[in-house]
């Protein structure tokens, strides 16, 4: 079965830190990789699509990169409002698998 | 304005069948490239993709749950329905529907419903 493995599962960083979350796919695929931010009790919010394109309205401190099997979400300078759980997801074809999430705390 | 809204029972008993409806507005399910998926999230746990119905009515399922799931759509009602059989307490979750514009240039799941919490308990 196709799997998306995110790491780390959680992290604690300070305001202003650079934060990197990785997502590794069990098989290579196109760049149809999205990153979502989910705050407690809220609906997931699309941050990045096509591996590296920032969704409209998303702060520029967020960036995505990668291809094939390895993808990365970077927060350039962590802010208090970035406390959330982040998920990667492939969306080119079924299964539209999510990673298991990375909880970011300050 | 694109919106999706989930509806269905908030409580089901073990072994019962769950039927959820996603009503969409602001776009048409008959439009080319418009697909809708169902996703669930148990309390405190990760998102799990369940099923997808494509613009051309092709159905896709999470292989681990395939035997229990059926997805369908009624274009005239702007609704996508998910049926999940033999519910168990471990299926307690918030269920979301989400839209995707399929194919080249897709943004992925750009619009989500608010989610509906379904509790499985006797």
XYZ file of N, CA and C in Angstrom:
684
model
N 0.833 -1.200 0.000
C 0.000 0.000 0.000
C 0.873 1.258 0.000
N 0.418 2.279 -0.696
C 1.134 3.539 -0.738
C 1.130 4.181 0.633
N 2.274 4.720 1.061
C 2.360 5.392 2.351
C 3.111 6.700 2.226
N 2.675 7.659 3.057
C 3.362 8.941 3.186
C 3.855 9.021 4.628
N 5.152 9.117 4.817
C 5.738 9.134 6.154
C 6.259 10.529 6.460
N 5.655 11.157 7.456
C 6.083 12.485 7.860
C 7.030 12.409 9.032
N 7.965 13.326 9.080
C 8.839 13.444 10.241
C 9.239 14.898 10.465
N 9.405 15.286 11.740
C 9.103 14.474 12.914
C 7.598 14.413 13.162
N 7.185 13.631 14.129
C 5.757 13.583 14.470
C 5.371 14.795 15.309
N 6.336 15.349 16.010
C 6.107 16.592 16.741
C 7.418 17.315 16.927
N 7.332 18.609 17.153
C 8.526 19.407 17.408
C 8.157 20.618 18.232
N 9.141 21.094 18.977
C 8.985 22.318 19.739
C 10.097 23.263 19.329
N 9.748 24.472 18.989
C 10.733 25.444 18.538
C 10.396 26.805 19.140
N 11.300 27.737 18.957
C 11.109 29.076 19.484
C 10.626 30.021 18.391
N 9.999 31.101 18.815
C 9.580 32.122 17.863
C 10.810 32.610 17.094
N 10.674 32.678 15.774
C 11.776 33.109 14.931
C 12.618 31.980 14.374
N 12.449 30.776 14.912
C 13.211 29.619 14.421
C 12.768 29.222 13.024
N 13.687 28.567 12.338
C 13.373 27.938 11.058
C 12.944 26.509 11.354
N 11.808 26.118 10.796
C 11.244 24.799 11.055
C 11.111 24.049 9.738
N 11.527 22.784 9.743
C 11.442 21.966 8.540
C 10.714 20.664 8.843
N 9.729 20.359 8.022
C 8.956 19.122 8.133
C 9.143 18.362 6.825
N 9.397 17.054 6.945
C 9.602 16.273 5.732
C 8.509 15.232 5.552
N 8.307 14.876 4.317
C 7.305 13.886 3.934
C 7.947 12.983 2.894
N 7.974 11.692 3.173
C 8.585 10.745 2.256
C 7.530 9.762 1.770
N 7.456 9.618 0.460
C 6.491 8.699 -0.143
C 7.112 7.333 -0.364
N 6.291 6.300 -0.268
C 6.804 4.934 -0.453
C 7.097 4.641 -1.921
N 6.506 5.442 -2.810
C 6.774 5.351 -4.245
C 6.826 6.769 -4.805
N 7.661 6.945 -5.821
C 7.734 8.254 -6.449
C 6.453 8.578 -7.212
N 6.142 9.863 -7.256
C 4.989 10.313 -8.019
C 5.249 11.736 -8.510
N 4.250 12.283 -9.171
C 4.404 13.631 -9.734
C 4.542 14.633 -8.598
N 4.480 15.906 -8.927
C 4.605 16.936 -7.889
C 3.260 17.292 -7.273
N 2.268 16.410 -7.416
C 0.936 16.680 -6.852
C 0.949 16.391 -5.352
N 1.618 17.272 -4.645
C 1.794 17.132 -3.204
C 1.327 18.431 -2.541
N 0.456 18.291 -1.552
C -0.080 19.453 -0.850
C 0.305 19.401 0.620
N 0.382 20.567 1.222
C 0.577 20.702 2.664
C -0.615 21.450 3.248
N -1.108 20.931 4.381
C -2.227 21.537 5.085
C -1.802 21.904 6.503
N -2.412 22.969 7.006
C -2.266 23.379 8.395
C -3.606 23.184 9.081
N -3.600 22.530 10.232
C -4.836 22.353 10.977
C -4.655 22.797 12.418
N -5.404 23.792 12.806
C -5.411 24.239 14.198
C -6.506 23.491 14.943
N -6.369 23.354 16.257
C -7.337 22.560 17.035
C -8.774 22.993 16.797
N -9.609 22.026 16.487
C -11.029 22.286 16.284
C -11.373 22.943 14.964
N -10.382 23.080 14.092
C -10.608 23.781 12.822
C -10.459 22.839 11.629
N -10.955 23.312 10.493
C -10.848 22.576 9.241
C -9.423 22.730 8.685
N -8.860 21.679 8.110
C -7.539 21.824 7.485
C -7.532 22.946 6.456
N -6.421 23.674 6.431
C -6.261 24.804 5.518
C -5.135 24.506 4.541
N -5.409 24.661 3.258
C -4.400 24.403 2.231
C -3.334 25.490 2.273
N -2.071 25.075 2.445
C -0.956 26.019 2.468
C -0.187 26.018 1.151
N 0.131 24.822 0.690
C 1.004 24.651 -0.479
C 0.406 23.565 -1.361
N 0.450 23.772 -2.674
C 0.056 22.746 -3.621
C 1.125 22.631 -4.702
N 1.019 21.584 -5.474
C 2.033 21.301 -6.499
C 3.441 21.351 -5.897
N 3.554 20.872 -4.693
C 4.807 20.723 -3.952
C 5.432 22.040 -3.500
N 5.287 23.111 -4.303
C 6.033 24.323 -3.973
C 5.268 25.617 -4.214
N 4.001 25.531 -4.621
C 3.231 26.742 -4.912
C 2.410 27.135 -3.688
N 2.617 28.357 -3.233
C 1.920 28.850 -2.061
C 0.487 29.212 -2.436
N -0.466 28.705 -1.643
C -1.864 29.064 -1.864
C -2.028 30.565 -1.590
N -2.964 31.165 -2.295
C -3.221 32.591 -2.130
C -3.510 32.934 -0.666
N -2.867 33.992 -0.194
C -3.107 34.454 1.162
C -2.224 33.837 2.223
N -1.450 32.838 1.869
C -0.574 32.186 2.843
C 0.704 33.010 3.003
N 1.117 33.257 4.240
C 2.314 34.079 4.457
C 3.544 33.507 3.765
N 4.398 34.393 3.306
C 5.573 33.979 2.528
C 6.631 33.282 3.367
N 6.476 33.245 4.687
C 7.439 32.504 5.510
C 7.276 30.988 5.328
N 6.152 30.580 4.741
C 5.947 29.173 4.414
C 6.488 28.895 3.001
N 7.131 27.760 2.839
C 7.570 27.347 1.516
C 7.603 25.830 1.431
N 7.421 25.315 0.229
C 7.464 23.885 -0.006
C 8.469 23.559 -1.095
N 9.034 22.367 -1.001
C 9.985 21.936 -2.023
C 9.968 20.417 -2.106
N 10.669 19.917 -3.114
C 10.807 18.479 -3.242
C 10.206 17.938 -4.519
N 10.512 16.667 -4.763
C 9.979 15.961 -5.925
C 10.226 14.477 -5.741
N 9.526 13.685 -6.540
C 9.748 12.240 -6.502
C 9.184 11.583 -5.258
N 10.033 11.333 -4.284
C 9.579 10.702 -3.046
C 9.785 11.579 -1.817
N 10.539 12.648 -1.932
C 10.903 13.456 -0.764
C 10.457 14.902 -0.917
N 9.673 15.344 0.062
C 9.100 16.678 0.036
C 9.312 17.355 1.393
N 9.362 18.678 1.364
C 9.655 19.431 2.580
C 8.771 20.655 2.672
N 8.286 20.916 3.890
C 7.621 22.173 4.216
C 8.534 22.922 5.174
N 8.817 24.174 4.859
C 9.670 24.998 5.706
C 8.909 26.225 6.169
N 9.039 26.514 7.464
C 8.551 27.782 8.011
C 9.809 28.586 8.329
N 9.998 29.668 7.628
C 11.258 30.407 7.682
C 11.493 31.046 9.047
N 10.460 31.595 9.638
C 10.581 32.262 10.936
C 9.290 31.995 11.704
N 9.335 31.024 12.584
C 8.138 30.534 13.257
C 7.458 31.644 14.060
N 6.148 31.733 13.898
C 5.346 32.723 14.627
C 4.368 32.009 15.564
N 3.908 32.688 16.605
C 2.977 32.037 17.543
C 1.732 31.479 16.873
N 1.262 32.151 15.833
C 0.041 31.691 15.153
C 0.274 30.460 14.281
N 1.522 30.023 14.167
C 1.833 28.829 13.374
C 1.694 27.537 14.181
N 1.386 27.655 15.464
C 1.159 26.459 16.277
C -0.033 25.703 15.703
N 0.217 24.477 15.290
C -0.793 23.702 14.555
C -0.211 22.334 14.254
N -1.038 21.495 13.646
C -0.559 20.232 13.092
C -0.545 20.361 11.580
N 0.540 19.890 10.971
C 0.728 20.022 9.530
C 0.682 18.632 8.886
N -0.009 18.558 7.764
C -0.164 17.288 7.037
C 0.272 17.457 5.585
N 0.958 16.450 5.070
C 1.193 16.386 3.633
C 0.161 15.438 3.021
N -0.052 15.571 1.735
C -0.995 14.695 1.041
C -0.668 14.653 -0.442
N -0.678 13.455 -1.022
C -0.563 13.331 -2.469
C -1.955 13.348 -3.071
N -2.108 14.001 -4.206
C -3.447 14.124 -4.767
C -3.494 13.879 -6.272
N -2.481 13.203 -6.818
C -2.509 12.986 -8.265
C -3.485 11.890 -8.657
N -3.498 10.808 -7.900
C -4.413 9.697 -8.173
C -4.584 8.893 -6.905
N -5.645 8.125 -6.824
C -5.918 7.339 -5.633
C -4.826 6.300 -5.419
N -4.494 6.001 -4.160
C -5.051 6.562 -2.931
C -4.521 7.964 -2.633
N -5.412 8.833 -2.201
C -5.048 10.236 -1.933
C -4.565 10.343 -0.491
N -3.434 9.741 -0.237
C -2.938 9.460 1.104
C -2.423 10.712 1.805
N -2.760 10.810 3.108
C -2.206 11.846 3.977
C -1.031 11.280 4.768
N -0.094 12.163 5.119
C 0.893 11.806 6.113
C 0.231 11.776 7.486
N 0.975 11.302 8.479
C 0.387 11.126 9.800
C 0.403 12.393 10.635
N 0.961 13.472 10.091
C 0.906 14.759 10.761
C 2.142 15.084 11.570
N 2.430 16.373 11.671
C 3.510 16.891 12.505
C 2.937 18.013 13.373
N 2.998 17.820 14.676
C 2.490 18.828 15.605
C 3.598 19.811 15.926
N 3.354 21.081 15.670
C 4.351 22.125 15.905
C 3.934 22.954 17.112
N 4.823 23.020 18.095
C 4.554 23.778 19.317
C 5.644 24.811 19.526
N 5.339 25.770 20.378
C 6.330 26.783 20.754
C 6.589 26.670 22.255
N -19.425 31.702 -4.613
C -18.751 31.258 -3.383
C -18.904 29.742 -3.243
N -17.781 29.065 -3.210
C -17.789 27.606 -3.093
C -17.991 27.198 -1.639
N -18.975 26.349 -1.400
C -19.167 25.795 -0.065
C -19.499 24.321 -0.173
N -19.140 23.581 0.875
C -19.516 22.185 1.036
C -20.029 22.042 2.461
N -21.072 21.244 2.628
C -21.628 21.046 3.955
C -22.014 19.591 4.149
N -21.477 19.006 5.199
C -21.777 17.620 5.532
C -23.023 17.554 6.411
N -23.789 16.500 6.227
C -24.947 16.273 7.091
C -25.138 14.782 7.288
N -25.751 14.446 8.415
C -25.987 13.053 8.738
C -26.155 12.887 10.229
N -26.272 11.654 10.690
C -26.503 11.421 12.118
C -25.272 11.748 12.940
N -25.493 12.203 14.161
C -24.365 12.480 15.049
C -24.019 11.254 15.886
N -24.977 10.324 15.973
C -24.781 9.128 16.783
C -25.314 7.913 16.039
N -24.482 6.897 15.936
C -24.919 5.627 15.365
C -24.505 4.509 16.316
N -25.239 3.408 16.242
C -24.938 2.263 17.099
C -23.970 1.323 16.389
N -23.199 0.580 17.168
C -22.324 -0.441 16.552
C -23.125 -1.368 15.657
N -22.527 -1.730 14.544
C -23.057 -2.589 13.477
C -23.993 -1.846 12.528
N -24.423 -0.657 12.879
C -25.316 0.086 11.996
C -24.563 0.632 10.777
N -25.354 1.091 9.807
C -24.809 1.710 8.606
C -24.923 3.221 8.698
N -23.830 3.902 8.375
C -23.774 5.363 8.397
C -23.970 5.889 6.983
N -24.859 6.866 6.853
C -25.034 7.553 5.575
C -24.807 9.042 5.783
N -23.825 9.580 5.084
C -23.500 11.006 5.163
C -23.708 11.650 3.809
N -24.158 12.895 3.841
C -24.393 13.644 2.617
C -23.556 14.909 2.616
N -22.938 15.186 1.497
C -22.180 16.418 1.288
C -22.932 17.234 0.235
N -23.441 18.380 0.636
C -24.159 19.252 -0.282
C -23.247 20.399 -0.680
N -23.072 20.574 -1.969
C -22.129 21.574 -2.456
C -22.866 22.722 -3.114
N -22.231 23.869 -3.121
C -22.749 25.032 -3.845
C -21.574 25.856 -4.347
N -21.849 26.665 -5.343
C -20.805 27.496 -5.930
C -20.051 26.820 -7.060
N -20.335 25.554 -7.280
C -19.795 24.837 -8.423
C -20.739 23.666 -8.705
N -20.594 23.095 -9.895
C -21.474 21.999 -10.274
C -20.707 20.681 -10.320
N -21.325 19.651 -9.758
C -20.713 18.321 -9.795
C -20.674 17.762 -11.214
N -21.413 18.367 -12.114
C -21.414 17.879 -13.501
C -20.302 18.517 -14.326
N -19.646 19.526 -13.743
C -18.538 20.169 -14.465
C -17.373 19.200 -14.620
N -16.730 19.295 -15.751
C -15.539 18.476 -15.968
C -14.500 18.815 -14.899
N -13.822 17.832 -14.429
C -12.680 17.941 -13.510
C -13.055 18.200 -12.054
N -14.353 18.229 -11.742
C -14.755 18.464 -10.345
C -14.914 17.120 -9.634
N -14.069 16.861 -8.676
C -14.178 15.639 -7.893
C -14.385 15.977 -6.425
N -14.947 15.028 -5.687
C -15.188 15.205 -4.252
C -14.728 13.964 -3.518
N -14.036 14.177 -2.417
C -13.590 13.096 -1.549
C -14.231 13.214 -0.171
N -14.242 12.083 0.529
C -14.566 12.047 1.944
C -13.284 11.709 2.708
N -13.117 12.404 3.822
C -11.938 12.255 4.680
C -12.455 12.197 6.121
N -11.821 11.388 6.963
C -12.241 11.374 8.358
C -11.052 11.629 9.275
N -11.380 12.000 10.514
C -10.354 12.289 11.507
C -10.870 11.900 12.891
N -10.419 10.767 13.416
C -10.782 10.417 14.804
C -10.264 11.479 15.758
N -10.917 11.648 16.901
C -10.487 12.678 17.854
C -9.011 12.548 18.210
N -8.262 13.623 18.024
C -6.848 13.646 18.364
C -5.939 12.879 17.429
N -6.492 12.409 16.316
C -5.683 11.602 15.391
C -5.582 12.261 14.019
N -4.921 11.553 13.114
C -4.601 12.128 11.812
C -5.777 12.057 10.840
N -5.643 12.822 9.773
C -6.594 12.768 8.670
C -6.428 11.457 7.918
N -7.548 10.893 7.485
C -7.527 9.647 6.717
C -8.452 9.795 5.522
N -7.896 9.660 4.326
C -8.712 9.711 3.128
C -9.533 8.430 3.011
N -10.821 8.574 2.693
C -11.711 7.421 2.639
C -12.100 7.035 1.219
N -12.612 7.996 0.470
C -13.172 7.670 -0.839
C -13.245 8.923 -1.689
N -13.291 8.711 -3.007
C -13.344 9.820 -3.957
C -14.246 9.445 -5.110
N -15.030 10.422 -5.582
C -15.796 10.225 -6.797
C -15.366 11.296 -7.787
N -14.994 10.843 -8.961
C -14.419 11.757 -9.940
C -15.516 12.467 -10.735
N -15.071 13.401 -11.533
C -16.004 14.129 -12.382
C -16.710 13.188 -13.358
N -16.058 12.102 -13.711
C -16.649 11.142 -14.646
C -17.286 9.953 -13.928
N -17.579 10.148 -12.625
C -18.305 9.140 -11.830
C -17.490 7.887 -11.541
N -16.190 7.960 -11.647
C -15.355 6.829 -11.250
C -15.135 6.915 -9.737
N -15.260 5.771 -9.080
C -15.136 5.705 -7.628
C -13.770 5.141 -7.237
N -13.200 5.717 -6.185
C -11.927 5.235 -5.645
C -12.088 5.097 -4.133
N -11.453 4.067 -3.576
C -11.613 3.803 -2.152
C -10.282 3.524 -1.471
N -10.226 3.887 -0.187
C -9.135 3.449 0.671
C -9.202 1.928 0.723
N -8.116 1.276 0.347
C -8.158 -0.186 0.202
C -8.481 -0.891 1.516
N -8.070 -0.300 2.643
C -8.304 -0.960 3.922
C -9.764 -0.881 4.351
N -10.552 -0.001 3.734
C -11.953 0.178 4.102
C -12.897 -0.087 2.934
N -12.354 -0.500 1.828
C -13.119 -0.601 0.580
C -14.393 -1.431 0.720
N -14.314 -2.522 1.481
C -15.468 -3.422 1.590
C -16.635 -2.778 2.333
N -16.384 -1.698 3.048
C -17.424 -1.067 3.876
C -17.926 0.248 3.300
N -17.316 0.729 2.247
C -17.618 2.076 1.759
C -18.302 2.052 0.396
N -19.215 3.008 0.227
C -19.801 3.281 -1.084
C -19.936 4.790 -1.209
N -19.445 5.332 -2.309
C -19.581 6.750 -2.584
C -20.392 6.910 -3.859
N -21.256 7.926 -3.862
C -22.072 8.185 -5.044
C -22.388 9.666 -5.096
N -22.903 10.096 -6.229
C -23.292 11.504 -6.305
C -24.596 11.653 -7.075
N -25.341 12.703 -6.710
C -26.562 13.089 -7.388
C -26.330 14.512 -7.888
N -25.991 14.610 -9.148
C -25.635 15.909 -9.713
C -26.801 16.892 -9.630
N -28.016 16.401 -9.834
C -29.181 17.290 -9.829
C -29.413 17.906 -8.448
N -29.006 17.199 -7.406
C -29.164 17.703 -6.039
C -27.883 18.335 -5.508
N -26.819 18.305 -6.303
C -25.508 18.816 -5.860
C -25.051 18.124 -4.588
N -25.214 16.819 -4.559
C -24.875 16.044 -3.362
C -23.976 14.861 -3.670
N -23.072 14.612 -2.732
C -22.231 13.423 -2.750
C -22.514 12.654 -1.461
N -22.792 11.378 -1.603
C -23.197 10.552 -0.460
C -22.125 9.507 -0.167
N -21.839 9.329 1.118
C -20.938 8.268 1.575
C -21.727 7.320 2.461
N -21.659 6.058 2.156
C -22.249 5.014 3.002
C -21.122 4.175 3.582
N -21.163 3.992 4.884
C -20.166 3.183 5.587
C -20.902 2.166 6.443
N -20.668 0.897 6.170
C -21.402 -0.162 6.844
C -20.682 -0.648 8.086
N -21.430 -1.406 8.888
C -20.867 -2.112 10.047
C -20.023 -1.194 10.933
N -20.622 -0.107 11.367
C -19.897 0.882 12.166
C -19.472 0.305 13.521
N -18.311 0.770 13.953
C -17.699 0.312 15.208
C -17.263 1.544 16.000
N -17.159 1.444 17.318
C -16.701 2.615 18.092
C -15.392 3.222 17.587
N -14.503 2.413 17.018
C -13.239 2.982 16.502
C -13.468 3.861 15.281
N -14.667 3.828 14.709
C -15.000 4.686 13.566
C -15.475 6.061 14.003
N -15.559 6.307 15.297
C -15.912 7.630 15.792
C -14.922 8.656 15.253
N -15.435 9.671 14.584
C -14.552 10.618 13.904
C -15.340 11.823 13.418
N -14.607 12.867 13.078
C -15.164 13.956 12.293
C -14.974 13.596 10.828
N -16.057 13.653 10.079
C -16.039 13.327 8.662
C -16.129 14.629 7.869
N -15.204 14.777 6.922
C -15.165 15.942 6.050
C -15.392 15.514 4.600
N -16.031 16.393 3.836
C -15.967 16.265 2.390
C -15.131 17.435 1.864
N -14.469 17.207 0.742
C -13.578 18.218 0.188
C -13.591 18.137 -1.329
N -13.409 19.290 -1.947
C -13.441 19.361 -3.393
C -12.028 19.391 -3.971
N -11.893 18.795 -5.137
C -10.643 18.886 -5.867
C -10.957 19.110 -7.341
N -10.222 20.017 -7.951
C -10.271 20.151 -9.406
C -9.203 19.212 -9.938
N -9.641 18.206 -10.677
C -8.750 17.120 -11.073
C -7.872 17.498 -12.256
N -6.771 16.766 -12.377
C -5.956 16.888 -13.568
C -4.894 17.962 -13.485
N -4.379 18.291 -14.639
C -3.276 19.237 -14.740
C -3.628 20.578 -14.101
N -2.692 21.098 -13.314
C -2.909 22.384 -12.674
C -3.738 22.328 -11.412
N -4.040 21.125 -10.926
C -4.874 21.011 -9.738
C -4.191 21.607 -8.508
N -4.999 22.198 -7.638
C -4.520 22.709 -6.360
C -4.670 21.681 -5.251
N -5.260 20.524 -5.573
C -5.578 19.586 -4.511
C -6.900 19.969 -3.867
N -7.082 19.594 -2.610
C -8.332 19.869 -1.900
C -8.357 21.337 -1.468
N -8.980 22.173 -2.292
C -8.935 23.604 -2.018
C -10.108 24.093 -1.177
N -11.213 23.338 -1.161
C -12.358 23.690 -0.328
C -12.810 22.473 0.466
N -13.075 22.697 1.749
C -13.514 21.648 2.649
C -14.841 22.048 3.293
N -15.619 21.042 3.655
C -16.766 21.304 4.503
C -16.312 21.555 5.929
N -17.239 21.932 6.770
C -16.936 22.232 8.171
C -16.695 20.970 8.988
N -17.120 19.830 8.463
C -16.955 18.563 9.176
C -18.162 18.254 10.039
N -18.416 16.957 10.209
C -19.492 16.519 11.085
C -18.967 15.390 11.963
N -19.143 15.535 13.267
C -18.669 14.524 14.210
C -19.699 13.407 14.329
N -19.262 12.208 14.068
C -20.104 11.028 14.198
C -19.550 10.161 15.324
N -20.374 9.886 16.291
C -19.996 9.047 17.422
C -20.673 7.693 17.287
N -19.898 6.642 17.469
C -20.436 5.284 17.409
C -20.476 4.731 18.830
N -21.678 4.532 19.316
C -21.840 4.057 20.688
C -23.219 3.456 20.858
N -23.288 2.443 21.719
C -24.582 1.834 22.003
C -25.312 2.573 23.125
